[in-house]
Structures are given as structure tokens and as C-alpha cells.
Coordinates of C-alpha atoms in Angstrom, one line a residue:
X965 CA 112.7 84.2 91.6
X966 CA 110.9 83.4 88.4
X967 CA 112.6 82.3 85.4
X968 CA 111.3 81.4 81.7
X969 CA 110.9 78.1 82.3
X970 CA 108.5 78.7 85.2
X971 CA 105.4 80.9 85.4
X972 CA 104.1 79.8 88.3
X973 CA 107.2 81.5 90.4
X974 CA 107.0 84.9 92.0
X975 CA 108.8 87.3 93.3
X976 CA 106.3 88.6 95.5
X977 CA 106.9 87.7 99.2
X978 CA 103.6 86.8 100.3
X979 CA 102.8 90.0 102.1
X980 CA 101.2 91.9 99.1
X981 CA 98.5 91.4 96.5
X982 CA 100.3 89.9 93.2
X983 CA 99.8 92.4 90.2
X984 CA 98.2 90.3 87.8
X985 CA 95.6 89.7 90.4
X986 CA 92.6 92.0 91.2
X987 CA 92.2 93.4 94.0
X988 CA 88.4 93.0 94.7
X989 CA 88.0 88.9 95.1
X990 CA 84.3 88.4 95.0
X991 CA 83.0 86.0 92.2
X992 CA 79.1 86.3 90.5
X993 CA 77.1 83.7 92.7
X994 CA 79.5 83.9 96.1
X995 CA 77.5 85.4 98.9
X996 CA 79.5 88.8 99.7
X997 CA 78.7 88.1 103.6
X998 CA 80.8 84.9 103.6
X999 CA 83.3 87.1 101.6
X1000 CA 84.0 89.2 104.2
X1001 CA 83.3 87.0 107.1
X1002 CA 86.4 85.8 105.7
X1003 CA 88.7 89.0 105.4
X1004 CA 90.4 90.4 108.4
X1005 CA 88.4 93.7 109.5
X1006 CA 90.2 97.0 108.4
X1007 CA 91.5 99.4 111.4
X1008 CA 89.1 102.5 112.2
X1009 CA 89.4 105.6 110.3
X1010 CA 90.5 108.2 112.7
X1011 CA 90.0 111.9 111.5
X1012 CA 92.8 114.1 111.4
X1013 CA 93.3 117.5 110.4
X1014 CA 93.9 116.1 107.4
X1015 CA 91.0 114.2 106.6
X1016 CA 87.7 115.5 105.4
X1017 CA 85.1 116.7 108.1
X1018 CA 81.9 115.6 106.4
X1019 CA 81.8 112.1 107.7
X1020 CA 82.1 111.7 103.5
X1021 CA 84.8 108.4 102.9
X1022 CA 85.7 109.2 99.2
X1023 CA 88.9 111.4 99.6
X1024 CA 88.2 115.2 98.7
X1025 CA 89.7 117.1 95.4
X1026 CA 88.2 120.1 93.6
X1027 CA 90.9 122.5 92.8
X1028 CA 91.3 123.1 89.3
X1029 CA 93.5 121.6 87.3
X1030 CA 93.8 118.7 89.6
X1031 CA 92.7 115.5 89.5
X1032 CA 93.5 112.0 90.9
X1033 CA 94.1 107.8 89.7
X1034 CA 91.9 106.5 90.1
X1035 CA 90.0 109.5 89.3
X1036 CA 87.6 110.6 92.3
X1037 CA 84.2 110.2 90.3
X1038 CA 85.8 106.5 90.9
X1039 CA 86.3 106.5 94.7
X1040 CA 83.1 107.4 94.7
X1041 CA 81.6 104.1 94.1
X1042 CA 85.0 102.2 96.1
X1043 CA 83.6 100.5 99.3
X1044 CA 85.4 101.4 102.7
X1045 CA 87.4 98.1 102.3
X1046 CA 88.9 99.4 99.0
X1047 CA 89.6 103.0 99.8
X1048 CA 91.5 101.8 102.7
X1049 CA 93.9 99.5 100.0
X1050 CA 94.5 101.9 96.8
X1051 CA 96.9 100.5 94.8
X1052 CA 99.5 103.3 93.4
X1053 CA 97.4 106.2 93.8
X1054 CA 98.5 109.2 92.2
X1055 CA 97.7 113.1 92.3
X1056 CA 97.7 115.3 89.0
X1057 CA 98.3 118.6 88.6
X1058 CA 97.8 119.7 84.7
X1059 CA 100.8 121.7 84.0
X1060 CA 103.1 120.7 87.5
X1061 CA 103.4 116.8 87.4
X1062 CA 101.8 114.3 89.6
X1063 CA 103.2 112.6 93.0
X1064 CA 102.5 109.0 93.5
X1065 CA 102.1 106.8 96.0
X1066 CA 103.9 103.3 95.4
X1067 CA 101.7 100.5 96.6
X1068 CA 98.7 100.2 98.7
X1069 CA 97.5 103.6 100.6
X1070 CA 95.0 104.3 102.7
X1071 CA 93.0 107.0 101.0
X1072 CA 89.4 107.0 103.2
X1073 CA 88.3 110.8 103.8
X1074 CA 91.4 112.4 102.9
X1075 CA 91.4 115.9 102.0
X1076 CA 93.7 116.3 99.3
X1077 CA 92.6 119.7 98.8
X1078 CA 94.4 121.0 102.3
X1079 CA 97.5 117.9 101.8
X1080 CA 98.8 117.8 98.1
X1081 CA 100.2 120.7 96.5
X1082 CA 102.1 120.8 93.2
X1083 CA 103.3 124.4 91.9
X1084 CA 106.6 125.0 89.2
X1085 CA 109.4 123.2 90.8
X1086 CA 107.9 122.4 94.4
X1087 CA 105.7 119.1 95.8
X1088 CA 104.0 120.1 98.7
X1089 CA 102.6 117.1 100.8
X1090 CA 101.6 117.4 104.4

């Protein structure tokens, strides 16, 4: 455990990404092949009911008044790699609240449009 005296102690047990560290490791000048020659590989994407049927990866949201964090005009540029490890993503509804996913989720090709659903006083997530 860290204490004042200390900065370079950490709470974090080893299994997760640090917070004060970003997520996407690549340095200007560093070859992305050796970059991910390096990385375990991430587990196949199998389609559910739940996922999109487009063959699309960016997770699916176009109801109104709802919207997403990162926002999905975002995901839209996230590689596979980093849909797969979303840190705290979240799911707005203007007037109903949000629900929030603590930590790294796997977000690739859902369809948030048929899973999330936020109405006065009830959280719907399937």
C-alpha cells in the first residue's frame, strides 16, 4: 500500500492496467507489428443475440436521448484490441441516469440498442 513517502507503491495487484497509465502502449517510431507480436491475442468475438448482426465491431446506439463514454463517434475509430478492453464504459440516458460498467468490458459489436434500457425508476440490462 502506498504511503506519502513513497510514490512508486501501488495498490494495484498486478492483474490490471494502473490508472495513471494509458491504455494504448505504442510509442511514435515503434513498429506496431513488434507491438503486437508482443501482446497476448484477444479471444474471438462470438455473436449473440445480443450483439450487432452487421459484422460492424463498434457497439450499436441510436435511440434518442442516449448516448455512451466514450461516446460511439469514438469507438468508431477504437481497434478490435481496444473495444475488447473499455475502461469504465458507461450508458446515458438524458433525463433517466446512466449505468456503468466498473473496469475493463468487452464492448465489440454490442447492441446496446436491444441490451440497455433506462426509463423513470427502472435499469433494464439484458
Amino acid at each position: 500500500i502506498a504511503d506519502s513517502d513513497n510514490d512508486d507503491l501501488s495498490e494495484n495487484s498486478g492483474d490490471s492496467p494502473r490508472d495513471d497509465q494509458p491504455y494504448n502502449s505504442h510509442q511514435p517510431g515503434q513498429d506496431q507489428n513488434e507491438d503486437e507480436d508482443e501482446t497476448e491475442p484477444i479471444p474471438e468475438l462470438i455473436i449473440t443475440s445480443t450483439h450487432r448482426q452487421d459484422g460492424i465491431l463498434c457497439p450499436k446506439l441510436t435511440r434518442k436521448d442516449y448516448y455512451s463514454r466514450p461516446s460511439i463517434e469514438e469507438l468508431k475509430n477504437y481497434t478490435e484490441r481496444q473495444l475488447y478492453a473499455v475502461k469504465d464504459f458507461a450508458v446515458y440516458h438524458g433525463e433517466h441516469g446512466f449505468v456503468e460498467w466498473e473496469g475493463l468490458s468487452d464492448i465489440r459489436a454490442l447492441d446496446l440498442d436491444e441490451i440497455v434500457f433506462l426509463d423513470h425508476g427502472k435499469v433494464e440490462v439484458y
